[in-house]
Amino acid sequence: MTEHVDVLIVGGGMSGIGAAARITRERPRATFAVLESRSAIGGTWDLFRYPGVRSDSDMYTLGYSFRPWTDGKAIADGAAIRDYIRDTARDEGLEPHIRLNHRAVSAEWSSATARWTVTVARTPVDGGEHRADTPTADTTTITCSFLSVCSGYYRYDEGFSPAIPGADDFAGRIVHPQHWPADLDWTDQRVVVVGSGATAVTLVPSLAKDAAHVTMLQRSPTYIAPVPARDHLADRLRGRLPEQLAYDVVRAKNIVSSMITYQTARRRPQTMKAILRRAAVSKLPADFDVDTHLSPNYEPWDQRLCAIPNGDLFRSISAGDADIVTDRIARITATGIDLASGDHLPADVIVTATGLNLLMMGGMRLVVDGTDVNVSERLTYKGMMLEGVPNFALTIGYTNASWTLKADLVAGYVCRVLEHMDRHGYQTVVPEPPRSVRHGDTAPLIDLRAGYVLRNLGDLPRQGARTPWRLHQNYLRDFRLLRVGRLTDDVRFGHRTAPDPLALPGTGFVTVDGTRIRYRRTGSGSPVLLLHGIGQSLEDWTEQHERLGERHEVLSLDLPGFAFSARRPGRASLARLAAILPAVLDALGVTGPVPVIGNSLGGAVAMRFAVDHPDRVGALVLVDSAGFGSEVTLALRLLAIRPIAGRLLRPSLRTSGRTVRALFSDRRMVSDDRVARAFALARRRPHAATLAELAEELGTFRGVRAAWRDELLPAVQALDLPTLVLWGDDDQILPVSHLAAATDAFPAAASHVFPGTGHMPQIERPDEFAERTLAFLDATQGRIRRNPGQSGQRLVH
């Protein structure tokens, strides 16, 4: 059986665990799962194990808003961050929801069901990286109502490794930081780190502690900013304020500080260049050529600034343990690297910190109603949804601040959207850009000039020229937009495709007395007629069509006004529902008496039918039937009050869920399909009107009216029909205590109680129900015989 969850989260890294925690906190009733392709959670922080791996932004903003960072270091090492993520998953109770070694291969959306069907591949459990382009035969499927992709945009199975002439000639080892070998020993070795980004500036001082010498070989410089390893405000507040409050204060300070830094860099680049140059000059030897090695030819924040805690890279250079060479590689030789300038760098180990490859959504294929989605052709909505893709979120963090700041806003926004959909009864939400945006100027979603971005521009989704189709890289603007902004701008909320009334085998329509009635006809043998309850449909008998149909022709229908049957002129009433049944049976070729099985309201209709047309009813099976007492669920009593009924009958997925839950003792019966069907029926105005009119006719706020019961039951008793009364002992609609009244009214009736069963034993106990019913029908055959002149399977006395 395919597993279904409300929300499926792809990725068990910083973003995915944060999104899952948000759901548990803000939507505790929602079901969810987290897919992680690797053998452990942590994402980047579990994958990267190179020396010195650490955050390049402070943990007060990289950490989760709901979980204070308590370590003294503001710039944390990878192991500490990994523990922080794992501790969060444990403390938030997420571990049972995490599926390790599960990689999402494809996701296919169906508007008919308003669901994603996600194909999931099992990946190796030995900790090795599974290549995104490697097919696997070991797959399973999971369906979900909302798909949240938190896998980032890095390719985990391989980093970027440009082909360098002579690499095969090198006598030492060449390694890439993304796959750092555990057995590599660089003690007293000459190490050359090729690259100038965040990974390189982290590696150099870490390797320099044990290596003979480390050289950072860069083709072009990068802006490098010394930052404090500890946050002094956090140190002062620690122990003086409650932990969460102190964390919030430092977090807010650092958010504002990073925004000021970024805005200064973008608006006054010369000022920022001067600040960075002064910092470097103050910490480096006097003869260090700052203008050659630390002065890029682009503006600050065209690429991400590289933070070095307490200036550790500069300290290593000042100590003579490391240096920077700005040049191009001519080729690799057996003993090192020949440079374009003619110089030679001796090396025992070469580390190619040459960057990353991008892979949107981990390479997952996206399909909407049979059409593949080319992500690069889609605009992003609020930087986290895709135009034309329903019930989908994509987490892309900030490039100019901590990734998690944006990820947390996205996770909160998803919860807001789900709450809005639940409150208003929607099943779908899809961004739809106005024409001016769709046909206006666009740009790649990520606007950095970093090599890994420029190499993959063609794979990135686009952004438009204005909000909400523009990614502003501004936390305060995004906070207003995602946390408190309107949910309805440029999106369409809607419903799944209406159910197909002819989806079940044997269904059709017949028009009698000018009223179109939906029916279902299956099986063979002597016919039986099945009648559903108030606010229900013939789908309530699906299980019994299969079971009773082995020995009988089974007929069920939507009573007039309910589900897909049309309303009759005038107000709905018990008598009017029963009055149309002879014409329906005639139209279906059944003209003699038949056993009638009625559930709830259907039981009352069956009894009314028998009294008004005694020649057409051969036996009664009354299943948790109305008519035997005044007690009834509060919801139906409230429907008898017109002003309240109008509010209660407003279509709502939440209300439909409560309605379905009330029908069953076994909560496993409360499937998404049943709730969706109940909601689809609630949206049909004739169905709601019929429900309200019958509730008012048959009951009051105090309960089921006595007048119609007192008139009907003696009239049924006088017919002396074979009768079976069935009840679930955990019925929350009509209590099992009514069974005693039923057996008092019909002393000759047989009865049975289903233990641990709610209002619909025909669904909850299908086999036992069919067994009891078939035995009863067999026993009554002596009192019902075929009419020799009848075609088909008609019955008469």
PDB file of N, CA, C and O in Angstrom, residues 224-282:
ATOM      1  N   ILE A 224      38.055  38.909   1.240  1.00  0.00           N
ATOM      2  CA  ILE A 224      38.165  38.151   2.483  1.00  0.00           C
ATOM      3  C   ILE A 224      37.977  39.105   3.646  1.00  0.00           C
ATOM      4  O   ILE A 224      38.599  40.175   3.703  1.00  0.00           O
ATOM      5  N   ALA A 225      37.107  38.711   4.588  1.00  0.00           N
ATOM      6  CA  ALA A 225      36.767  39.597   5.706  1.00  0.00           C
ATOM      7  C   ALA A 225      37.045  38.906   7.035  1.00  0.00           C
ATOM      8  O   ALA A 225      36.419  37.883   7.343  1.00  0.00           O
ATOM      9  N   PRO A 226      37.981  39.421   7.829  1.00  0.00           N
ATOM     10  CA  PRO A 226      38.161  38.885   9.180  1.00  0.00           C
ATOM     11  C   PRO A 226      36.930  39.177  10.038  1.00  0.00           C
ATOM     12  O   PRO A 226      36.383  40.290   9.995  1.00  0.00           O
ATOM     13  N   VAL A 227      36.469  38.178  10.807  1.00  0.00           N
ATOM     14  CA  VAL A 227      35.309  38.355  11.689  1.00  0.00           C
ATOM     15  C   VAL A 227      35.646  37.743  13.044  1.00  0.00           C
ATOM     16  O   VAL A 227      36.473  36.824  13.125  1.00  0.00           O
ATOM     17  N   PRO A 228      35.016  38.198  14.117  1.00  0.00           N
ATOM     18  CA  PRO A 228      35.262  37.598  15.436  1.00  0.00           C
ATOM     19  C   PRO A 228      34.750  36.157  15.477  1.00  0.00           C
ATOM     20  O   PRO A 228      33.683  35.852  14.938  1.00  0.00           O
ATOM     21  N   ALA A 229      35.504  35.283  16.100  1.00  0.00           N
ATOM     22  CA  ALA A 229      35.075  33.889  16.247  1.00  0.00           C
ATOM     23  C   ALA A 229      33.974  33.767  17.297  1.00  0.00           C
ATOM     24  O   ALA A 229      33.181  32.821  17.260  1.00  0.00           O
ATOM     25  N   ARG A 230      33.918  34.710  18.227  1.00  0.00           N
ATOM     26  CA  ARG A 230      32.875  34.721  19.250  1.00  0.00           C
ATOM     27  C   ARG A 230      32.063  36.000  19.113  1.00  0.00           C
ATOM     28  O   ARG A 230      32.553  37.015  18.606  1.00  0.00           O
ATOM     29  N   ASP A 231      30.839  35.935  19.573  1.00  0.00           N
ATOM     30  CA  ASP A 231      29.992  37.125  19.574  1.00  0.00           C
ATOM     31  C   ASP A 231      30.037  37.736  20.968  1.00  0.00           C
ATOM     32  O   ASP A 231      29.576  37.130  21.943  1.00  0.00           O
ATOM     33  N   HIS A 232      30.593  38.935  21.064  1.00  0.00           N
ATOM     34  CA  HIS A 232      30.807  39.535  22.378  1.00  0.00           C
ATOM     35  C   HIS A 232      29.494  39.874  23.082  1.00  0.00           C
ATOM     36  O   HIS A 232      29.391  39.752  24.317  1.00  0.00           O
ATOM     37  N   LEU A 233      28.486  40.286  22.323  1.00  0.00           N
ATOM     38  CA  LEU A 233      27.188  40.556  22.951  1.00  0.00           C
ATOM     39  C   LEU A 233      26.597  39.268  23.518  1.00  0.00           C
ATOM     40  O   LEU A 233      26.053  39.261  24.628  1.00  0.00           O
ATOM     41  N   ALA A 234      26.722  38.181  22.770  1.00  0.00           N
ATOM     42  CA  ALA A 234      26.211  36.901  23.267  1.00  0.00           C
ATOM     43  C   ALA A 234      26.924  36.499  24.547  1.00  0.00           C
ATOM     44  O   ALA A 234      26.299  35.995  25.498  1.00  0.00           O
ATOM     45  N   ASP A 235      28.223  36.722  24.586  1.00  0.00           N
ATOM     46  CA  ASP A 235      28.978  36.387  25.804  1.00  0.00           C
ATOM     47  C   ASP A 235      28.504  37.217  27.001  1.00  0.00           C
ATOM     48  O   ASP A 235      28.409  36.712  28.126  1.00  0.00           O
ATOM     49  N   ARG A 236      28.196  38.496  26.763  1.00  0.00           N
ATOM     50  CA  ARG A 236      27.746  39.362  27.862  1.00  0.00           C
ATOM     51  C   ARG A 236      26.343  38.984  28.340  1.00  0.00           C
ATOM     52  O   ARG A 236      26.039  39.073  29.533  1.00  0.00           O
ATOM     53  N   LEU A 237      25.481  38.564  27.396  1.00  0.00           N
ATOM     54  CA  LEU A 237      24.096  38.255  27.766  1.00  0.00           C
ATOM     55  C   LEU A 237      23.933  36.859  28.346  1.00  0.00           C
ATOM     56  O   LEU A 237      22.940  36.585  29.022  1.00  0.00           O
ATOM     57  N   ARG A 238      24.893  35.983  28.046  1.00  0.00           N
ATOM     58  CA  ARG A 238      24.759  34.596  28.487  1.00  0.00           C
ATOM     59  C   ARG A 238      24.681  34.525  30.014  1.00  0.00           C
ATOM     60  O   ARG A 238      25.551  35.008  30.727  1.00  0.00           O
ATOM     61  N   GLY A 239      23.617  33.946  30.510  1.00  0.00           N
ATOM     62  CA  GLY A 239      23.404  33.817  31.948  1.00  0.00           C
ATOM     63  C   GLY A 239      22.679  34.985  32.570  1.00  0.00           C
ATOM     64  O   GLY A 239      22.211  34.904  33.709  1.00  0.00           O
ATOM     65  N   ARG A 240      22.583  36.108  31.845  1.00  0.00           N
ATOM     66  CA  ARG A 240      21.901  37.281  32.385  1.00  0.00           C
ATOM     67  C   ARG A 240      20.453  37.377  31.901  1.00  0.00           C
ATOM     68  O   ARG A 240      19.629  38.019  32.556  1.00  0.00           O
ATOM     69  N   LEU A 241      20.184  36.799  30.746  1.00  0.00           N
ATOM     70  CA  LEU A 241      18.829  36.789  30.189  1.00  0.00           C
ATOM     71  C   LEU A 241      18.407  35.347  29.960  1.00  0.00           C
ATOM     72  O   LEU A 241      19.260  34.463  29.809  1.00  0.00           O
ATOM     73  N   PRO A 242      17.115  35.097  29.922  1.00  0.00           N
ATOM     74  CA  PRO A 242      16.673  33.752  29.525  1.00  0.00           C
ATOM     75  C   PRO A 242      17.299  33.363  28.188  1.00  0.00           C
ATOM     76  O   PRO A 242      17.497  34.205  27.311  1.00  0.00           O
ATOM     77  N   GLU A 243      17.593  32.089  28.042  1.00  0.00           N
ATOM     78  CA  GLU A 243      18.359  31.606  26.886  1.00  0.00           C
ATOM     79  C   GLU A 243      17.747  32.021  25.555  1.00  0.00           C
ATOM     80  O   GLU A 243      18.439  32.535  24.665  1.00  0.00           O
ATOM     81  N   GLN A 244      16.431  31.817  25.399  1.00  0.00           N
ATOM     82  CA  GLN A 244      15.772  32.135  24.124  1.00  0.00           C
ATOM     83  C   GLN A 244      15.784  33.643  23.873  1.00  0.00           C
ATOM     84  O   GLN A 244      16.012  34.094  22.750  1.00  0.00           O
ATOM     85  N   LEU A 245      15.553  34.429  24.923  1.00  0.00           N
ATOM     86  CA  LEU A 245      15.545  35.878  24.760  1.00  0.00           C
ATOM     87  C   LEU A 245      16.934  36.389  24.366  1.00  0.00           C
ATOM     88  O   LEU A 245      17.059  37.232  23.462  1.00  0.00           O
ATOM     89  N   ALA A 246      17.968  35.894  25.035  1.00  0.00           N
ATOM     90  CA  ALA A 246      19.327  36.311  24.688  1.00  0.00           C
ATOM     91  C   ALA A 246      19.651  35.948  23.245  1.00  0.00           C
ATOM     92  O   ALA A 246      20.255  36.746  22.506  1.00  0.00           O
ATOM     93  N   TYR A 247      19.240  34.762  22.847  1.00  0.00           N
ATOM     94  CA  TYR A 247      19.466  34.308  21.466  1.00  0.00           C
ATOM     95  C   TYR A 247      18.751  35.217  20.480  1.00  0.00           C
ATOM     96  O   TYR A 247      19.312  35.613  19.442  1.00  0.00           O
ATOM     97  N   ASP A 248      17.502  35.561  20.786  1.00  0.00           N
ATOM     98  CA  ASP A 248      16.728  36.423  19.885  1.00  0.00           C
ATOM     99  C   ASP A 248      17.366  37.804  19.743  1.00  0.00           C
ATOM    100  O   ASP A 248      17.384  38.381  18.643  1.00  0.00           O
ATOM    101  N   VAL A 249      17.879  38.332  20.846  1.00  0.00           N
ATOM    102  CA  VAL A 249      18.512  39.655  20.800  1.00  0.00           C
ATOM    103  C   VAL A 249      19.757  39.620  19.916  1.00  0.00           C
ATOM    104  O   VAL A 249      19.955  40.475  19.044  1.00  0.00           O
ATOM    105  N   VAL A 250      20.613  38.628  20.121  1.00  0.00           N
ATOM    106  CA  VAL A 250      21.838  38.526  19.321  1.00  0.00           C
ATOM    107  C   VAL A 250      21.501  38.246  17.864  1.00  0.00           C
ATOM    108  O   VAL A 250      22.121  38.803  16.952  1.00  0.00           O
ATOM    109  N   ARG A 251      20.515  37.415  17.656  1.00  0.00           N
ATOM    110  CA  ARG A 251      20.097  37.086  16.291  1.00  0.00           C
ATOM    111  C   ARG A 251      19.632  38.354  15.567  1.00  0.00           C
ATOM    112  O   ARG A 251      20.019  38.604  14.424  1.00  0.00           O
ATOM    113  N   ALA A 252      18.797  39.152  16.230  1.00  0.00           N
ATOM    114  CA  ALA A 252      18.305  40.386  15.616  1.00  0.00           C
ATOM    115  C   ALA A 252      19.448  41.350  15.321  1.00  0.00           C
ATOM    116  O   ALA A 252      19.504  41.971  14.247  1.00  0.00           O
ATOM    117  N   LYS A 253      20.369  41.457  16.271  1.00  0.00           N
ATOM    118  CA  LYS A 253      21.531  42.338  16.056  1.00  0.00           C
ATOM    119  C   LYS A 253      22.342  41.903  14.841  1.00  0.00           C
ATOM    120  O   LYS A 253      22.757  42.719  14.004  1.00  0.00           O
ATOM    121  N   ASN A 254      22.558  40.601  14.708  1.00  0.00           N
ATOM    122  CA  ASN A 254      23.379  40.089  13.612  1.00  0.00           C
ATOM    123  C   ASN A 254      22.662  40.177  12.268  1.00  0.00           C
ATOM    124  O   ASN A 254      23.312  40.363  11.229  1.00  0.00           O
ATOM    125  N   ILE A 255      21.345  40.042  12.279  1.00  0.00           N
ATOM    126  CA  ILE A 255      20.584  40.213  11.040  1.00  0.00           C
ATOM    127  C   ILE A 255      20.746  41.650  10.540  1.00  0.00           C
ATOM    128  O   ILE A 255      21.039  41.887   9.356  1.00  0.00           O
ATOM    129  N   VAL A 256      20.553  42.593  11.436  1.00  0.00           N
ATOM    130  CA  VAL A 256      20.682  44.003  11.053  1.00  0.00           C
ATOM    131  C   VAL A 256      22.113  44.309  10.610  1.00  0.00           C
ATOM    132  O   VAL A 256      22.347  44.984   9.606  1.00  0.00           O
ATOM    133  N   SER A 257      23.086  43.770  11.338  1.00  0.00           N
ATOM    134  CA  SER A 257      24.484  44.022  11.010  1.00  0.00           C
ATOM    135  C   SER A 257      24.830  43.485   9.622  1.00  0.00           C
ATOM    136  O   SER A 257      25.501  44.165   8.828  1.00  0.00           O
ATOM    137  N   SER A 258      24.368  42.273   9.314  1.00  0.00           N
ATOM    138  CA  SER A 258      24.683  41.694   7.997  1.00  0.00           C
ATOM    139  C   SER A 258      23.993  42.461   6.880  1.00  0.00           C
ATOM    140  O   SER A 258      24.557  42.628   5.789  1.00  0.00           O
ATOM    141  N   MET A 259      22.784  42.969   7.144  1.00  0.00           N
ATOM    142  CA  MET A 259      22.090  43.757   6.129  1.00  0.00           C
ATOM    143  C   MET A 259      22.815  45.076   5.872  1.00  0.00           C
ATOM    144  O   MET A 259      22.953  45.520   4.722  1.00  0.00           O
ATOM    145  N   ILE A 260      23.297  45.701   6.946  1.00  0.00           N
ATOM    146  CA  ILE A 260      24.042  46.959   6.787  1.00  0.00           C
ATOM    147  C   ILE A 260      25.320  46.713   5.987  1.00  0.00           C
ATOM    148  O   ILE A 260      25.676  47.478   5.086  1.00  0.00           O
ATOM    149  N   THR A 261      26.003  45.623   6.313  1.00  0.00           N
ATOM    150  CA  THR A 261      27.238  45.290   5.589  1.00  0.00           C
ATOM    151  C   THR A 261      26.959  45.082   4.106  1.00  0.00           C
ATOM    152  O   THR A 261      27.685  45.602   3.242  1.00  0.00           O
ATOM    153  N   TYR A 262      25.905  44.328   3.814  1.00  0.00           N
ATOM    154  CA  TYR A 262      25.584  44.044   2.411  1.00  0.00           C
ATOM    155  C   TYR A 262      25.183  45.323   1.673  1.00  0.00           C
ATOM    156  O   TYR A 262      25.649  45.572   0.548  1.00  0.00           O
ATOM    157  N   GLN A 263      24.323  46.132   2.290  1.00  0.00           N
ATOM    158  CA  GLN A 263      23.871  47.348   1.622  1.00  0.00           C
ATOM    159  C   GLN A 263      25.023  48.336   1.419  1.00  0.00           C
ATOM    160  O   GLN A 263      25.102  49.016   0.389  1.00  0.00           O
ATOM    161  N   THR A 264      25.938  48.388   2.378  1.00  0.00           N
ATOM    162  CA  THR A 264      27.120  49.242   2.207  1.00  0.00           C
ATOM    163  C   THR A 264      27.957  48.764   1.029  1.00  0.00           C
ATOM    164  O   THR A 264      28.425  49.564   0.202  1.00  0.00           O
ATOM    165  N   ALA A 265      28.128  47.435   0.933  1.00  0.00           N
ATOM    166  CA  ALA A 265      28.928  46.877  -0.156  1.00  0.00           C
ATOM    167  C   ALA A 265      28.300  47.165  -1.513  1.00  0.00           C
ATOM    168  O   ALA A 265      29.015  47.467  -2.486  1.00  0.00           O
ATOM    169  N   ARG A 266      26.976  47.101  -1.600  1.00  0.00           N
ATOM    170  CA  ARG A 266      26.307  47.292  -2.890  1.00  0.00           C
ATOM    171  C   ARG A 266      26.181  48.768  -3.263  1.00  0.00           C
ATOM    172  O   ARG A 266      26.294  49.139  -4.429  1.00  0.00           O
ATOM    173  N   ARG A 267      25.950  49.611  -2.266  1.00  0.00           N
ATOM    174  CA  ARG A 267      25.717  51.029  -2.562  1.00  0.00           C
ATOM    175  C   ARG A 267      27.004  51.858  -2.519  1.00  0.00           C
ATOM    176  O   ARG A 267      27.106  52.877  -3.205  1.00  0.00           O
ATOM    177  N   ARG A 268      27.943  51.440  -1.697  1.00  0.00           N
ATOM    178  CA  ARG A 268      29.222  52.161  -1.584  1.00  0.00           C
ATOM    179  C   ARG A 268      30.363  51.165  -1.688  1.00  0.00           C
ATOM    180  O   ARG A 268      31.095  50.917  -0.715  1.00  0.00           O
ATOM    181  N   PRO A 269      30.530  50.574  -2.863  1.00  0.00           N
ATOM    182  CA  PRO A 269      31.549  49.524  -2.997  1.00  0.00           C
ATOM    183  C   PRO A 269      32.954  50.016  -2.686  1.00  0.00           C
ATOM    184  O   PRO A 269      33.767  49.245  -2.136  1.00  0.00           O
ATOM    185  N   GLN A 270      33.273  51.250  -3.023  1.00  0.00           N
ATOM    186  CA  GLN A 270      34.627  51.745  -2.748  1.00  0.00           C
ATOM    187  C   GLN A 270      34.881  51.825  -1.248  1.00  0.00           C
ATOM    188  O   GLN A 270      35.989  51.550  -0.776  1.00  0.00           O
ATOM    189  N   THR A 271      33.856  52.214  -0.504  1.00  0.00           N
ATOM    190  CA  THR A 271      33.993  52.261   0.949  1.00  0.00           C
ATOM    191  C   THR A 271      34.255  50.868   1.509  1.00  0.00           C
ATOM    192  O   THR A 271      35.130  50.679   2.365  1.00  0.00           O
ATOM    193  N   MET A 272      33.493  49.865   1.023  1.00  0.00           N
ATOM    194  CA  MET A 272      33.683  48.507   1.513  1.00  0.00           C
ATOM    195  C   MET A 272      35.054  47.979   1.122  1.00  0.00           C
ATOM    196  O   MET A 272      35.726  47.305   1.916  1.00  0.00           O
ATOM    197  N   LYS A 273      35.487  48.270  -0.091  1.00  0.00           N
ATOM    198  CA  LYS A 273      36.825  47.834  -0.513  1.00  0.00           C
ATOM    199  C   LYS A 273      37.893  48.407   0.423  1.00  0.00           C
ATOM    200  O   LYS A 273      38.836  47.712   0.817  1.00  0.00           O
ATOM    201  N   ALA A 274      37.733  49.667   0.766  1.00  0.00           N
ATOM    202  CA  ALA A 274      38.721  50.316   1.641  1.00  0.00           C
ATOM    203  C   ALA A 274      38.719  49.673   3.025  1.00  0.00           C
ATOM    204  O   ALA A 274      39.785  49.469   3.634  1.00  0.00           O
ATOM    205  N   ILE A 275      37.536  49.354   3.537  1.00  0.00           N
ATOM    206  CA  ILE A 275      37.443  48.714   4.862  1.00  0.00           C
ATOM    207  C   ILE A 275      38.144  47.364   4.842  1.00  0.00           C
ATOM    208  O   ILE A 275      38.922  47.016   5.750  1.00  0.00           O
ATOM    209  N   LEU A 276      37.878  46.562   3.824  1.00  0.00           N
ATOM    210  CA  LEU A 276      38.476  45.234   3.732  1.00  0.00           C
ATOM    211  C   LEU A 276      39.996  45.329   3.535  1.00  0.00           C
ATOM    212  O   LEU A 276      40.753  44.521   4.097  1.00  0.00           O
ATOM    213  N   ARG A 277      40.433  46.292   2.752  1.00  0.00           N
ATOM    214  CA  ARG A 277      41.876  46.431   2.516  1.00  0.00           C
ATOM    215  C   ARG A 277      42.585  46.817   3.804  1.00  0.00           C
ATOM    216  O   ARG A 277      43.662  46.282   4.133  1.00  0.00           O
ATOM    217  N   ARG A 278      42.016  47.779   4.560  1.00  0.00           N
ATOM    218  CA  ARG A 278      42.640  48.195   5.814  1.00  0.00           C
ATOM    219  C   ARG A 278      42.744  47.018   6.788  1.00  0.00           C
ATOM    220  O   ARG A 278      43.756  46.859   7.475  1.00  0.00           O
ATOM    221  N   ALA A 279      41.695  46.196   6.832  1.00  0.00           N
ATOM    222  CA  ALA A 279      41.714  45.045   7.741  1.00  0.00           C
ATOM    223  C   ALA A 279      42.822  44.077   7.354  1.00  0.00           C
ATOM    224  O   ALA A 279      43.518  43.523   8.230  1.00  0.00           O
ATOM    225  N   ALA A 280      42.989  43.844   6.046  1.00  0.00           N
ATOM    226  CA  ALA A 280      44.034  42.925   5.594  1.00  0.00           C
ATOM    227  C   ALA A 280      45.428  43.484   5.876  1.00  0.00           C
ATOM    228  O   ALA A 280      46.320  42.767   6.375  1.00  0.00           O
ATOM    229  N   VAL A 281      45.633  44.761   5.567  1.00  0.00           N
ATOM    230  CA  VAL A 281      46.953  45.374   5.769  1.00  0.00           C
ATOM    231  C   VAL A 281      47.351  45.318   7.235  1.00  0.00           C
ATOM    232  O   VAL A 281      48.519  45.075   7.574  1.00  0.00           O
ATOM    233  N   SER A 282      46.374  45.520   8.128  1.00  0.00           N
ATOM    234  CA  SER A 282      46.681  45.548   9.556  1.00  0.00           C
ATOM    235  C   SER A 282      47.080  44.185  10.106  1.00  0.00           C
ATOM    236  O   SER A 282      47.716  44.095  11.159  1.00  0.00           O
TER     237      SER A 282
END
